[in-house]
Structures are given as structure tokens and as C-alpha cells.
mmCIF file of C-alpha atoms and ligand atoms in Angstrom:
data_model
loop_
_atom_site.group_PDB
_atom_site.id
_atom_site.type_symbol
_atom_site.label_atom_id
_atom_site.label_comp_id
_atom_site.label_asym_id
_atom_site.label_seq_id
_atom_site.Cartn_x
_atom_site.Cartn_y
_atom_site.Cartn_z
ATOM 1 C CA UNK A 467 109.755 79.945 97.771
ATOM 2 C CA UNK A 468 113.479 79.583 98.928
ATOM 3 C CA UNK A 469 115.195 82.372 101.058
ATOM 4 C CA UNK A 470 118.543 83.202 101.564
ATOM 5 C CA UNK A 471 120.684 80.896 103.431
ATOM 6 C CA UNK A 472 123.022 82.758 105.839
ATOM 7 C CA UNK A 473 122.434 86.739 105.340
ATOM 8 C CA UNK A 474 123.537 87.244 108.983
ATOM 9 C CA UNK A 475 127.275 86.492 107.893
ATOM 10 C CA UNK A 476 127.302 88.694 104.572
ATOM 11 C CA UNK A 477 128.893 91.958 104.416
ATOM 12 C CA UNK A 478 126.859 95.010 103.026
ATOM 13 C CA UNK A 479 128.000 94.838 99.313
ATOM 14 C CA UNK A 480 126.785 91.055 99.175
ATOM 15 C CA UNK A 481 123.641 91.849 100.976
ATOM 16 C CA UNK A 482 123.084 94.583 98.230
ATOM 17 C CA UNK A 483 123.073 92.116 95.520
ATOM 18 C CA UNK A 484 121.485 88.813 97.265
ATOM 19 C CA UNK A 485 119.783 89.896 100.677
ATOM 20 C CA UNK A 486 116.155 89.371 100.678
ATOM 21 C CA UNK A 487 115.841 87.127 97.462
ATOM 22 C CA UNK A 488 112.984 85.016 97.501
ATOM 23 C CA UNK A 489 113.524 82.270 94.712
ATOM 24 C CA UNK A 490 110.523 80.575 92.953
ATOM 25 C CA UNK A 491 110.682 76.801 92.149
ATOM 26 C CA UNK A 492 111.984 77.984 88.668
ATOM 27 C CA UNK A 493 115.259 78.972 90.289
ATOM 28 C CA UNK A 494 115.596 82.241 88.240
ATOM 29 C CA UNK A 495 118.718 83.965 89.026
ATOM 30 C CA UNK A 496 117.191 87.557 88.813
ATOM 31 C CA UNK A 497 114.561 88.471 91.086
ATOM 32 C CA UNK A 498 110.819 87.866 89.935
ATOM 33 C CA UNK A 499 108.549 90.759 89.320
ATOM 34 C CA UNK A 500 105.179 89.501 90.673
ATOM 35 C CA UNK A 501 102.646 92.071 89.203
ATOM 36 C CA UNK A 502 99.548 90.613 90.912
ATOM 37 C CA UNK A 503 96.909 92.278 93.348
ATOM 38 C CA UNK A 504 95.610 89.187 94.706
ATOM 39 C CA UNK A 505 96.347 85.493 95.633
ATOM 40 C CA UNK A 506 94.458 82.342 95.511
ATOM 41 C CA UNK A 507 94.130 79.681 98.065
ATOM 42 C CA UNK A 508 93.866 75.731 97.715
ATOM 43 C CA UNK A 509 90.749 75.585 99.960
ATOM 44 C CA UNK A 510 88.401 77.884 101.939
ATOM 45 C CA UNK A 511 89.897 76.469 105.036
ATOM 46 C CA UNK A 512 93.415 78.003 103.700
ATOM 47 C CA UNK A 513 91.855 81.210 103.245
ATOM 48 C CA UNK A 514 90.389 81.207 106.799
ATOM 49 C CA UNK A 515 93.538 80.134 108.261
ATOM 50 C CA UNK A 516 95.746 83.066 106.603
ATOM 51 C CA UNK A 517 93.111 85.766 107.469
ATOM 52 C CA UNK A 518 93.282 84.593 111.254
ATOM 53 C CA UNK A 519 97.125 84.653 110.840
ATOM 54 C CA UNK A 520 97.555 81.319 111.842
ATOM 55 C CA UNK A 521 99.502 80.659 108.393
ATOM 56 C CA UNK A 522 101.704 82.748 106.520
ATOM 57 C CA UNK A 523 101.363 83.974 103.104
ATOM 58 C CA UNK A 524 100.143 86.819 100.923
ATOM 59 C CA UNK A 525 96.635 87.935 100.833
ATOM 60 C CA UNK A 526 96.105 91.011 98.942
ATOM 61 C CA UNK A 527 99.086 93.243 97.350
ATOM 62 C CA UNK A 528 97.881 96.409 99.646
ATOM 63 C CA UNK A 529 99.026 94.194 102.646
ATOM 64 C CA UNK A 530 102.265 92.593 100.879
ATOM 65 C CA UNK A 531 103.522 91.232 97.754
ATOM 66 C CA UNK A 532 106.653 88.963 97.216
ATOM 67 C CA UNK A 533 108.676 91.559 94.953
ATOM 68 C CA UNK A 534 107.795 94.365 97.387
ATOM 69 C CA UNK A 535 108.839 92.132 100.449
ATOM 70 C CA UNK A 536 112.309 91.369 98.695
ATOM 71 C CA UNK A 537 112.827 95.343 98.143
ATOM 72 C CA UNK A 538 111.735 95.678 101.905
ATOM 73 C CA UNK A 539 114.066 92.784 103.244
ATOM 74 C CA UNK A 540 117.157 94.247 101.441
ATOM 75 C CA UNK A 541 116.809 97.743 102.677
ATOM 76 C CA UNK A 542 116.542 96.582 106.118
ATOM 77 C CA UNK A 543 119.775 94.598 105.947
ATOM 78 C CA UNK A 544 121.457 97.592 104.140
ATOM 79 C CA UNK A 545 120.281 100.095 106.807
ATOM 80 C CA UNK A 546 120.756 97.594 109.724
ATOM 81 C CA UNK A 547 117.004 98.037 110.565
ATOM 82 C CA UNK A 548 115.086 95.281 112.127
ATOM 83 C CA UNK A 549 111.895 95.733 109.748
ATOM 84 C CA UNK A 550 111.329 97.755 106.648
ATOM 85 C CA UNK A 551 107.856 98.757 104.866
ATOM 86 C CA UNK A 552 108.147 100.139 101.364
ATOM 87 C CA UNK A 553 105.598 102.906 99.996
ATOM 88 C CA UNK A 554 104.548 104.434 97.039
ATOM 89 C CA UNK A 555 106.489 107.747 97.352
ATOM 90 C CA UNK A 556 109.042 109.402 100.103
ATOM 91 C CA UNK A 557 106.118 111.560 101.055
ATOM 92 C CA UNK A 558 103.850 108.652 101.606
ATOM 93 C CA UNK A 559 106.551 107.185 103.810
ATOM 94 C CA UNK A 560 107.169 110.607 105.773
ATOM 95 C CA UNK A 561 103.379 111.112 106.433
ATOM 96 C CA UNK A 562 102.806 107.601 107.434
ATOM 97 C CA UNK A 563 105.425 107.880 110.208
ATOM 98 C CA UNK A 564 103.744 110.982 111.390
ATOM 99 C CA UNK A 565 99.926 110.280 110.899
ATOM 100 C CA UNK A 566 100.218 106.414 112.277
ATOM 101 C CA UNK A 567 102.051 107.260 115.354
ATOM 102 C CA UNK A 568 100.782 110.768 116.631
ATOM 103 C CA UNK A 569 97.567 111.931 118.277
ATOM 104 C CA UNK A 570 95.908 115.137 119.324
ATOM 105 C CA UNK A 571 98.128 116.962 121.879
ATOM 106 C CA UNK A 572 101.295 115.516 120.963
ATOM 107 C CA UNK A 573 104.266 117.661 120.031
ATOM 108 C CA UNK A 574 106.905 117.333 117.190
ATOM 109 C CA UNK A 575 110.330 118.929 117.075
ATOM 110 C CA UNK A 576 111.869 119.390 113.553
ATOM 111 C CA UNK A 577 114.793 120.775 111.737
ATOM 112 C CA UNK A 578 113.989 123.963 109.811
ATOM 113 C CA UNK A 579 115.912 123.001 107.196
ATOM 114 C CA UNK A 580 113.469 120.353 105.527
ATOM 115 C CA UNK A 581 112.439 119.319 102.129
ATOM 116 C CA UNK A 582 109.225 121.354 101.101
ATOM 117 C CA UNK A 583 106.606 118.733 101.451
ATOM 118 C CA UNK A 584 107.802 117.479 104.942
ATOM 119 C CA UNK A 585 107.409 121.199 106.177
ATOM 120 C CA UNK A 586 103.843 121.167 104.923
ATOM 121 C CA UNK A 587 103.012 118.008 106.632
ATOM 122 C CA UNK A 588 104.591 119.479 110.009
ATOM 123 C CA UNK A 589 103.061 122.952 109.540
ATOM 124 C CA UNK A 590 99.862 122.478 107.667
ATOM 125 C CA UNK A 591 98.400 119.071 107.965
ATOM 126 C CA UNK A 592 99.543 118.058 111.812
ATOM 127 C CA UNK A 593 97.986 121.151 113.388
ATOM 128 C CA UNK A 594 94.637 120.319 111.808
ATOM 129 C CA UNK A 595 94.830 117.354 113.921
ATOM 130 C CA UNK A 596 95.895 119.239 117.229
ATOM 131 C CA UNK A 597 99.487 118.089 116.944
ATOM 132 C CA UNK A 598 101.811 120.807 117.675
ATOM 133 C CA UNK A 599 105.140 121.304 116.314
ATOM 134 C CA UNK A 600 108.488 123.427 117.102
ATOM 135 C CA UNK A 601 111.054 124.044 114.278
ATOM 136 C CA UNK A 602 114.763 124.351 115.275
ATOM 137 C CA UNK A 603 117.996 125.234 113.919
ATOM 138 C CA UNK A 604 118.884 121.475 113.336
ATOM 139 C CA UNK A 605 122.661 122.128 113.456
ATOM 140 C CA UNK A 606 122.371 123.205 117.355
ATOM 141 C CA UNK A 607 121.789 120.321 119.467
ATOM 142 C CA UNK A 608 121.023 122.764 122.600
ATOM 143 C CA UNK A 609 117.994 124.121 120.165
ATOM 144 C CA UNK A 610 116.559 120.571 120.033
ATOM 145 C CA UNK A 611 117.099 120.211 123.991
ATOM 146 C CA UNK A 612 115.320 123.556 124.619
ATOM 147 C CA UNK A 613 112.456 122.666 122.284
ATOM 148 C CA UNK A 614 111.668 119.368 124.239
ATOM 149 C CA UNK A 615 108.095 119.446 125.923
ATOM 150 C CA UNK A 616 106.469 116.457 128.097
ATOM 151 C CA UNK A 617 104.171 115.881 125.407
ATOM 152 C CA UNK A 618 107.076 115.611 122.588
ATOM 153 C CA UNK A 619 106.703 112.256 120.790
ATOM 154 C CA UNK A 620 108.753 112.507 117.586
ATOM 155 C CA UNK A 621 111.819 114.407 116.368
ATOM 156 C CA UNK A 622 112.299 114.550 112.716
ATOM 157 C CA UNK A 623 115.531 115.823 110.745
ATOM 158 C CA UNK A 624 116.990 115.322 107.312
ATOM 159 C CA UNK A 625 121.008 115.412 107.081
ATOM 160 C CA UNK A 626 122.362 116.548 104.862
ATOM 161 C CA UNK A 627 119.870 119.075 104.167
ATOM 162 C CA UNK A 628 118.488 120.384 100.999
ATOM 163 C CA UNK A 629 120.150 122.654 99.545
ATOM 164 C CA UNK A 630 122.535 124.058 101.917
ATOM 165 C CA UNK A 631 124.116 120.677 103.218
ATOM 166 C CA UNK A 632 124.007 121.341 106.496
ATOM 167 C CA UNK A 633 124.073 118.342 108.827
ATOM 168 C CA UNK A 634 122.573 117.245 112.205
ATOM 169 C CA UNK A 635 124.395 115.280 114.849
ATOM 170 C CA UNK A 636 122.241 112.116 114.775
ATOM 171 C CA UNK A 637 123.876 110.649 117.895
ATOM 172 C CA UNK A 638 123.320 114.023 119.849
ATOM 173 C CA UNK A 639 119.620 114.302 118.810
ATOM 174 C CA UNK A 640 118.895 110.669 119.255
ATOM 175 C CA UNK A 641 119.868 111.064 122.910
ATOM 176 C CA UNK A 642 117.793 114.084 123.181
ATOM 177 C CA UNK A 643 114.876 112.143 122.128
ATOM 178 C CA UNK A 644 115.416 109.112 123.983
ATOM 179 C CA UNK A 645 115.888 111.241 127.384
ATOM 180 C CA UNK A 646 112.572 112.911 126.549
ATOM 181 C CA UNK A 647 110.792 109.554 125.897
ATOM 182 C CA UNK A 648 110.534 110.359 122.252
ATOM 183 C CA UNK A 649 111.583 108.738 118.853
ATOM 184 C CA UNK A 650 113.843 110.231 116.371
ATOM 185 C CA UNK A 651 113.061 109.704 112.442
ATOM 186 C CA UNK A 652 115.703 110.615 110.061
ATOM 187 C CA UNK A 653 115.169 111.343 106.267
ATOM 188 C CA UNK A 654 117.932 109.631 104.846
ATOM 189 C CA UNK A 655 117.451 110.450 100.971
ATOM 190 C CA UNK A 656 120.194 112.491 100.527
ATOM 191 C CA UNK A 657 123.013 110.073 101.910
ATOM 192 C CA UNK A 658 121.271 106.687 100.996
ATOM 193 C CA UNK A 659 122.366 103.628 103.410
ATOM 194 C CA UNK A 660 125.502 103.483 101.172
ATOM 195 C CA UNK A 661 126.960 106.666 102.956
ATOM 196 C CA UNK A 662 124.966 106.968 106.125
ATOM 197 C CA UNK A 663 123.186 104.807 108.477
ATOM 198 C CA UNK A 664 121.350 106.784 110.947
ATOM 199 C CA UNK A 665 120.326 103.662 113.369
ATOM 200 C CA UNK A 666 124.070 103.027 113.750
ATOM 201 C CA UNK A 667 123.747 106.522 115.723
ATOM 202 C CA UNK A 668 120.706 105.780 117.731
ATOM 203 C CA UNK A 669 117.701 106.933 115.319
ATOM 204 C CA UNK A 670 114.628 104.983 115.730
ATOM 205 C CA UNK A 671 112.966 105.385 112.447
ATOM 206 C CA UNK A 672 114.775 106.105 108.936
ATOM 207 C CA UNK A 673 112.835 107.233 105.962
ATOM 208 C CA UNK A 674 113.750 107.067 102.248
ATOM 209 C CA UNK A 675 112.809 108.568 98.943
ATOM 210 C CA UNK A 676 113.772 105.692 97.034
ATOM 211 C CA UNK A 677 112.852 108.058 94.095
ATOM 212 C CA UNK A 678 116.335 109.423 94.590
ATOM 213 C CA UNK A 679 119.752 107.478 94.952
ATOM 214 C CA UNK A 680 118.076 104.220 95.563
ATOM 215 C CA UNK A 681 116.339 104.475 92.031
ATOM 216 C CA UNK A 682 119.489 106.204 90.990
ATOM 217 C CA UNK A 683 118.343 106.784 87.267
ATOM 218 C CA UNK A 684 115.163 109.009 87.565
ATOM 219 C CA UNK A 685 112.709 106.454 86.599
ATOM 220 C CA UNK A 686 110.360 105.608 89.532
ATOM 221 C CA UNK A 687 108.835 106.936 92.836
ATOM 222 C CA UNK A 688 109.269 105.074 95.851
ATOM 223 C CA UNK A 689 109.696 105.331 99.634
ATOM 224 C CA UNK A 690 110.950 103.207 102.463
ATOM 225 C CA UNK A 691 110.277 103.311 106.300
ATOM 226 C CA UNK A 692 112.759 101.257 108.444
ATOM 227 C CA UNK A 693 112.034 100.705 112.041
ATOM 228 C CA UNK A 694 111.914 98.496 115.071
ATOM 229 C CA UNK A 695 109.332 95.804 115.600
ATOM 230 C CA UNK A 696 107.292 97.730 118.142
ATOM 231 C CA UNK A 697 106.749 100.708 116.068
ATOM 232 C CA UNK A 698 105.693 98.388 113.275
ATOM 233 C CA UNK A 699 103.387 96.653 115.555
ATOM 234 C CA UNK A 700 102.040 99.459 117.718
ATOM 235 C CA UNK A 701 101.664 101.952 114.810
ATOM 236 C CA UNK A 702 102.746 101.409 111.357
ATOM 237 C CA UNK A 703 101.595 98.160 110.020
ATOM 238 C CA UNK A 704 97.693 98.741 110.619
ATOM 239 C CA UNK A 705 98.127 102.298 109.290
ATOM 240 C CA UNK A 706 99.582 101.190 106.148
ATOM 241 C CA UNK A 707 97.241 98.249 105.662
ATOM 242 C CA UNK A 708 94.220 100.171 105.916
ATOM 243 C CA UNK A 709 95.106 103.629 104.472
ATOM 244 C CA UNK A 710 96.984 102.101 101.299
ATOM 245 C CA UNK A 711 100.106 103.990 100.186
ATOM 246 C CA UNK A 712 101.374 100.628 98.987
ATOM 247 C CA UNK A 713 104.242 100.718 96.072
ATOM 248 C CA UNK A 714 103.609 99.251 92.813
ATOM 249 C CA UNK A 715 105.549 95.887 92.420
ATOM 250 C CA UNK A 716 107.112 97.012 89.324
ATOM 251 C CA UNK A 717 108.546 100.289 91.015
ATOM 252 C CA UNK A 718 109.645 98.009 94.050
ATOM 253 C CA UNK A 719 111.457 95.420 91.331
ATOM 254 C CA UNK A 720 113.211 98.675 89.819
ATOM 255 C CA UNK A 721 114.565 99.946 93.287
ATOM 256 C CA UNK A 722 115.262 96.309 94.414
ATOM 257 C CA UNK A 723 117.433 95.641 91.257
ATOM 258 C CA UNK A 724 118.886 99.372 91.833
ATOM 259 C CA UNK A 725 120.380 98.434 95.356
ATOM 260 C CA UNK A 726 122.860 95.809 93.675
ATOM 261 C CA UNK A 727 124.567 98.814 92.077
ATOM 262 C CA UNK A 728 123.811 101.643 94.894
ATOM 263 C CA UNK A 729 127.442 101.380 96.501
ATOM 264 C CA UNK A 730 129.307 101.651 93.202
ATOM 265 C CA UNK A 731 127.015 104.598 92.025
ATOM 266 C CA UNK A 732 127.201 106.267 95.348
ATOM 267 C CA UNK A 733 131.158 106.082 95.174
ATOM 268 C CA UNK A 734 131.003 107.724 91.654
ATOM 269 C CA UNK A 735 128.587 110.365 92.644
ATOM 270 C CA UNK A 736 130.983 111.062 95.381
ATOM 271 C CA UNK A 737 133.896 111.098 93.297
ATOM 272 C CA UNK A 738 132.128 113.330 90.776
ATOM 273 C CA UNK A 739 130.706 115.791 93.307
ATOM 274 C CA UNK A 740 133.871 116.250 95.051
ATOM 275 C CA UNK A 741 135.734 117.033 91.525
ATOM 276 C CA UNK A 742 132.893 119.648 90.751
ATOM 277 C CA UNK A 743 133.121 121.111 94.171
ATOM 278 C CA UNK A 744 136.927 121.725 94.045
ATOM 279 C CA UNK A 745 136.677 122.854 90.433
ATOM 280 C CA UNK A 746 133.736 125.634 91.738
ATOM 281 C CA UNK A 747 135.951 126.657 94.566
ATOM 282 C CA UNK A 748 138.636 127.648 91.974
ATOM 283 C CA UNK A 749 136.410 129.862 90.064
ATOM 284 C CA UNK A 750 136.512 133.691 90.574
ATOM 285 C CA UNK A 751 132.888 134.046 90.025
ATOM 286 C CA UNK A 752 131.890 131.735 92.497
ATOM 287 C CA UNK A 753 131.427 133.233 95.982
ATOM 288 C CA UNK A 754 130.543 129.999 98.134
ATOM 289 C CA UNK A 755 130.833 126.246 97.702
ATOM 290 C CA UNK A 756 128.914 124.002 100.009
ATOM 291 C CA UNK A 757 129.899 120.266 100.116
ATOM 292 C CA UNK A 758 130.231 118.138 103.290
ATOM 293 C CA UNK A 759 133.496 116.752 102.540
ATOM 294 C CA UNK A 760 135.437 119.751 101.635
ATOM 295 C CA UNK A 761 137.633 120.563 104.447
ATOM 296 C CA UNK A 762 136.133 124.169 104.680
ATOM 297 C CA UNK A 763 132.427 122.737 105.320
ATOM 298 C CA UNK A 764 131.427 124.330 108.855
ATOM 299 C CA UNK A 765 130.667 120.601 109.840
ATOM 300 C CA UNK A 766 133.354 118.764 107.982
ATOM 301 C CA UNK A 767 134.324 116.866 111.377
ATOM 302 C CA UNK A 768 130.829 115.783 111.851
ATOM 303 C CA UNK A 769 130.384 114.665 108.240
ATOM 304 C CA UNK A 770 133.377 112.473 108.534
ATOM 305 C CA UNK A 771 132.258 110.880 111.857
ATOM 306 C CA UNK A 772 128.717 109.900 110.416
ATOM 307 C CA UNK A 773 129.112 109.686 106.647
ATOM 308 C CA UNK A 774 131.169 107.388 104.496
ATOM 309 C CA UNK A 775 131.238 109.825 101.692
ATOM 310 C CA UNK A 776 130.017 113.542 100.999
ATOM 311 C CA UNK A 777 127.044 112.641 98.750
ATOM 312 C CA UNK A 778 126.291 113.711 95.267
ATOM 313 C CA UNK A 779 124.882 117.090 95.770
ATOM 314 C CA UNK A 780 126.911 120.313 95.790
ATOM 315 C CA UNK A 781 125.684 123.829 96.376
ATOM 316 C CA UNK A 782 127.142 126.971 95.305
ATOM 317 C CA UNK A 783 126.646 130.622 94.888
ATOM 318 C CA UNK A 784 127.550 133.426 92.377
ATOM 319 C CA UNK A 785 127.266 136.905 92.253
ATOM 320 C CA UNK A 786 124.644 138.971 90.296
ATOM 321 C CA UNK A 787 121.490 137.384 91.684
ATOM 322 C CA UNK A 788 118.781 135.842 89.772
ATOM 323 C CA UNK A 789 119.615 137.288 86.482
ATOM 324 C CA UNK A 790 123.110 136.116 86.576
ATOM 325 C CA UNK A 791 121.957 132.494 87.540
ATOM 326 C CA UNK A 792 119.397 132.396 84.914
ATOM 327 C CA UNK A 793 121.952 133.264 82.215
ATOM 328 C CA UNK A 794 124.242 130.502 83.684
ATOM 329 C CA UNK A 795 121.482 127.702 83.833
ATOM 330 C CA UNK A 796 120.410 128.717 80.414
ATOM 331 C CA UNK A 797 123.911 128.384 78.948
ATOM 332 C CA UNK A 798 124.480 124.787 80.267
ATOM 333 C CA UNK A 799 124.896 122.356 77.139
ATOM 334 C CA UNK A 800 125.176 118.887 79.176
ATOM 335 C CA UNK A 801 123.745 119.719 82.942
ATOM 336 C CA UNK A 802 119.974 119.822 82.635
ATOM 337 C CA UNK A 803 117.754 122.241 84.503
ATOM 338 C CA UNK A 804 115.450 120.116 86.771
ATOM 339 C CA UNK A 805 114.399 120.043 90.475
ATOM 340 C CA UNK A 806 114.870 116.296 90.783
ATOM 341 C CA UNK A 807 118.059 114.834 92.304
ATOM 342 C CA UNK A 808 119.843 111.520 92.917
ATOM 343 C CA UNK A 809 119.761 110.684 88.902
ATOM 344 C CA UNK A 810 122.676 109.532 86.870
ATOM 345 C CA UNK A 811 122.186 112.565 84.872
ATOM 346 C CA UNK A 812 123.529 115.991 86.438
ATOM 347 C CA UNK A 813 120.838 118.270 87.281
ATOM 348 C CA UNK A 814 120.732 121.924 88.308
ATOM 349 C CA UNK A 815 118.137 123.640 90.330
ATOM 350 C CA UNK A 816 117.749 127.279 91.484
ATOM 351 C CA UNK A 817 115.983 126.886 94.896
ATOM 352 C CA UNK A 818 114.926 130.335 95.362
ATOM 353 C CA UNK A 819 112.417 130.264 92.204
ATOM 354 C CA UNK A 820 111.349 126.502 92.408
ATOM 355 C CA UNK A 821 111.662 124.041 95.192
ATOM 356 C CA UNK A 822 112.249 126.898 98.018
ATOM 357 C CA UNK A 823 109.735 129.600 96.072
ATOM 358 C CA UNK A 824 106.890 128.860 98.808
ATOM 359 C CA UNK A 825 109.096 130.025 101.650
ATOM 360 C CA UNK A 826 109.107 133.365 102.804
ATOM 361 C CA UNK A 827 112.247 135.617 102.126
ATOM 362 C CA UNK A 828 113.180 135.578 105.759
ATOM 363 C CA UNK A 829 112.846 131.917 106.073
ATOM 364 C CA UNK A 830 115.117 131.348 103.035
ATOM 365 C CA UNK A 831 117.700 133.863 104.597
ATOM 366 C CA UNK A 832 117.639 131.943 107.645
ATOM 367 C CA UNK A 833 118.561 128.668 105.821
ATOM 368 C CA UNK A 834 121.407 130.501 103.879
ATOM 369 C CA UNK A 835 119.376 130.298 100.543
ATOM 370 C CA UNK A 836 120.061 133.467 98.510
ATOM 371 C CA UNK A 837 119.162 134.618 94.906
ATOM 372 C CA UNK A 838 122.398 133.454 93.811
ATOM 373 C CA UNK A 839 122.296 129.762 95.482
ATOM 374 C CA UNK A 840 122.211 126.915 92.948
ATOM 375 C CA UNK A 841 122.253 123.341 93.627
ATOM 376 C CA UNK A 842 123.787 120.620 91.476
ATOM 377 C CA UNK A 843 123.073 117.132 91.741
ATOM 378 C CA UNK A 844 126.079 115.773 90.156
ATOM 379 C CA UNK A 845 125.486 112.644 88.077
ATOM 380 C CA UNK A 846 127.578 110.000 86.654
ATOM 381 C CA UNK A 847 129.010 111.517 83.580
ATOM 382 C CA UNK A 848 132.597 112.208 83.407
ATOM 383 C CA UNK A 849 133.588 115.026 85.894
ATOM 384 C CA UNK A 850 135.875 116.682 83.279
ATOM 385 C CA UNK A 851 133.019 117.223 80.979
ATOM 386 C CA UNK A 852 130.829 118.419 83.967
ATOM 387 C CA UNK A 853 133.634 120.914 84.911
ATOM 388 C CA UNK A 854 133.790 122.264 81.193
ATOM 389 C CA UNK A 855 130.354 122.758 81.061
ATOM 390 C CA UNK A 856 130.133 124.890 84.247
ATOM 391 C CA UNK A 857 133.205 126.667 83.035
ATOM 392 C CA UNK A 858 131.746 127.827 79.889
ATOM 393 C CA UNK A 859 128.462 128.787 81.472
ATOM 394 C CA UNK A 860 130.174 130.652 84.212
ATOM 395 C CA UNK A 861 131.735 132.901 81.380
ATOM 396 C CA UNK A 862 128.183 133.823 80.257
ATOM 397 C CA UNK A 863 126.786 134.460 83.823
HETATM 398 C C1 PLP B 39 112.361 113.912 97.293
HETATM 399 C C2 PLP B 39 112.632 114.125 98.934
HETATM 400 C C3 PLP B 39 111.399 113.562 99.541
HETATM 401 C C4 PLP B 39 110.061 113.172 99.034
HETATM 402 O O1 PLP B 39 110.057 112.170 98.309
HETATM 403 P P1 PLP B 39 108.921 111.610 96.919
HETATM 404 O O2 PLP B 39 109.719 110.313 96.468
HETATM 405 O O3 PLP B 39 109.231 112.696 95.904
HETATM 406 O O4 PLP B 39 107.767 111.729 97.644
HETATM 407 C C5 PLP B 39 111.477 113.572 100.917
HETATM 408 N N1 PLP B 39 112.731 113.947 101.490
HETATM 409 C C6 PLP B 39 113.699 114.497 100.899
HETATM 410 C C7 PLP B 39 114.903 114.659 101.561
HETATM 411 C C8 PLP B 39 113.677 114.372 99.426
HETATM 412 O O5 PLP B 39 114.712 114.560 98.657
#
């Protein structure tokens, strides 16, 4: 198979379209989908040599697959990461990072504002193996510093956070991690590599749910881990090969092809989200609007420093609690009620009763989630249609 000629010289937009391509002798222009579990060998000697690692080549799709390899290489080029490994879901990626590298007695520091399943892994699964954790207010670098212990091995954050879009200063926390001999892992699902590349700010590991903006069309689950060679060789590779959270080549192919339009889509998501955020800011019934690229966002300067755009998610609040929110949600004619995000279709979530229902009322209050808080994953429809839909629904609320 032929590989790319000079990807080192290409800019991000070119890498998104051509990076990582492996062409078969058929010279297909669109990347091939290799739906195969196994691979055959010309001779028994070749099988022996591949298993010994003396020659390259694929052995079994739990270990590697050409379509998956193309997706991994393109992701690594876009994030500016030395290596990437794709997984079946974003959660498979998150749990593999934790479970491959930590052992009994180790300690983790993580931001409180975390995706629900990530919080479950940290709070419920890690302690069963004697791995301790401290949760901090991620927006405060001093809190990260204060939580560090001699046995701290991994710092974990998500920025922007779900659903209140608070930011963590990646460079500041990376410094704290490295001073303490720990690694920093960043969940980059909300921004995607088109808007934020945490390794440029010192992160050691970047994790994606490619289910979200990378797929971008709500079709298939997937995840990606991006890291340095030492983390891959010392921890991740052997864990992934033997525990088997492999992505289907079909899903990897969808996400590989989606990367070709990621930059264009993210620009439009950002433009639409800003229009919706500004519209909501002008509505009397709306008591609060959160969007990183609105000048009144409390961390607007940090957003401008570490992100190339505000992203596709807007969070807002109305008075009247759950009853008013449900009236608004049920009155929507275009925007769907859904807990997913990163789709080309606009989706509205009420975190208190869905994604964050398992948290205690105190924990929700600490994160700034009230009964009136709603999150919109702003899609790629015409922004005027989205604002008109919200306008008529706000009348009913
Ligand atoms: C969705 C999401 C995940 C989990 O990804 P799955 O692909 O659903 O497993 C993790 N982190 C963040 C920030 C997410 O939005």
C-alpha cells in the first residue's frame, strides 16, 4: 500500500482531507473500507515473523486494521500528537487511559465539571482498585495545585465543560501536573481539533468522543486517544490489544471521512451558536446565556487564548423552573429534544432531568446547573430558523 508523500509540509486543512491515506494498488481516490477481522499470510514463515514483530503488517483487527489506522493517523496529524489509537466509544477511550496506566495507591485529580460517565469511572470504578481521587473546581489553578500529592499520577479535565461551558486553563494545569511528575489528560470532545489542540498547551494525552463533532452527523459511536510514544508503549498498547475496546472499521471509516469536512462544519457550528447566543441574550425571559465567545463569558480571554472558536454548544436559563422549561421544550417545532450533541441537527437538553439527574442537588448547584438551565447543541440549520423556533417556544414558556 502507498502512503502520503510529504504530510509534514501540509497545513491542517490539507491534512484533514489527505493525511494518513493508505492507497491500495487499485488507486482508489476515496479511502477504502476494510471490513475484515483477520489477515492471511503468504507462508507460515511470514506469520511467524509478523508475530515476532520482525516484519510489519496486520494480524488481527483487534490489534489493527488499515481503515482504523488511516483514521488514527489523520487524527494524530490534526491534533499535533505523536500517536493515536481509536476505540469503540469515547468512554472506552477514557477508561482505557485510566485503567491502562494507574495502579493501586495512585491518585488522580480531576475537575468536578465532568461528563457523567467519566465521573462514574473516577468515583466508582477507580476506588475499587485502590486508586484515589480528588475533585476540584477546574477553573481555579490553585485548587489543582492544592490537590496534588506525591502519588498523583494523572490529572483529568474537560474544557469547555458540559453543560455550563466553564473553561480550564490547559497550560496552567499542565505545568502543575509536570511539576508533580504526573500526566495531564484532556477530554477535547466539545471543541474538536478544529477549535482546540490541548497538546499545544502542554497536555500529554487528548481524548475524544468521535461520536460528537468528529462524526458530526449523529450516526456512529467512536473514541480516540492521542498521546506520546512512551505512554503508548509503556501502558496503552498492550492494554488495548488484550482488553479489546476496538472500533468497528465501518465506524472508523465514517469518522475518517467526516474529518474532511470537520473544519468547515465547526466554523458553521460556531457561527450559528454565536447567533443563537446573541439572540437569547436579547430575550426578556432569558435570565442567563453562557457561550465562551460572548464577551460577557467570565473566561472570555482564556477562551480566546486557547480556542479558535466558541464551539457549537450554548447554555441558557429561564425563570419558572422545570415547568417553564418543559413548556418551552415541548413547544419546539424544529429543534429536537435529545441528550446527544455535536449533530448537524440542533438538539436541546434539560440537564437537571437527564444528563445530570444522577448528581445530588448540591453537586448540581455547585456546577451552576439550575432547574431552568438548558443546553442547545446548535446544528447546521439556518440560524434564523433556529432563532424563530426559540422565539415562538419562549412565548409559550
Ligand atoms: C459524549 C462524551 C463522552 C463519552 O463519549 P461516548 O462516545 O458517548 O462514549 C465523553 N466526554 C464528553 C465530554 C462527551 O461529550
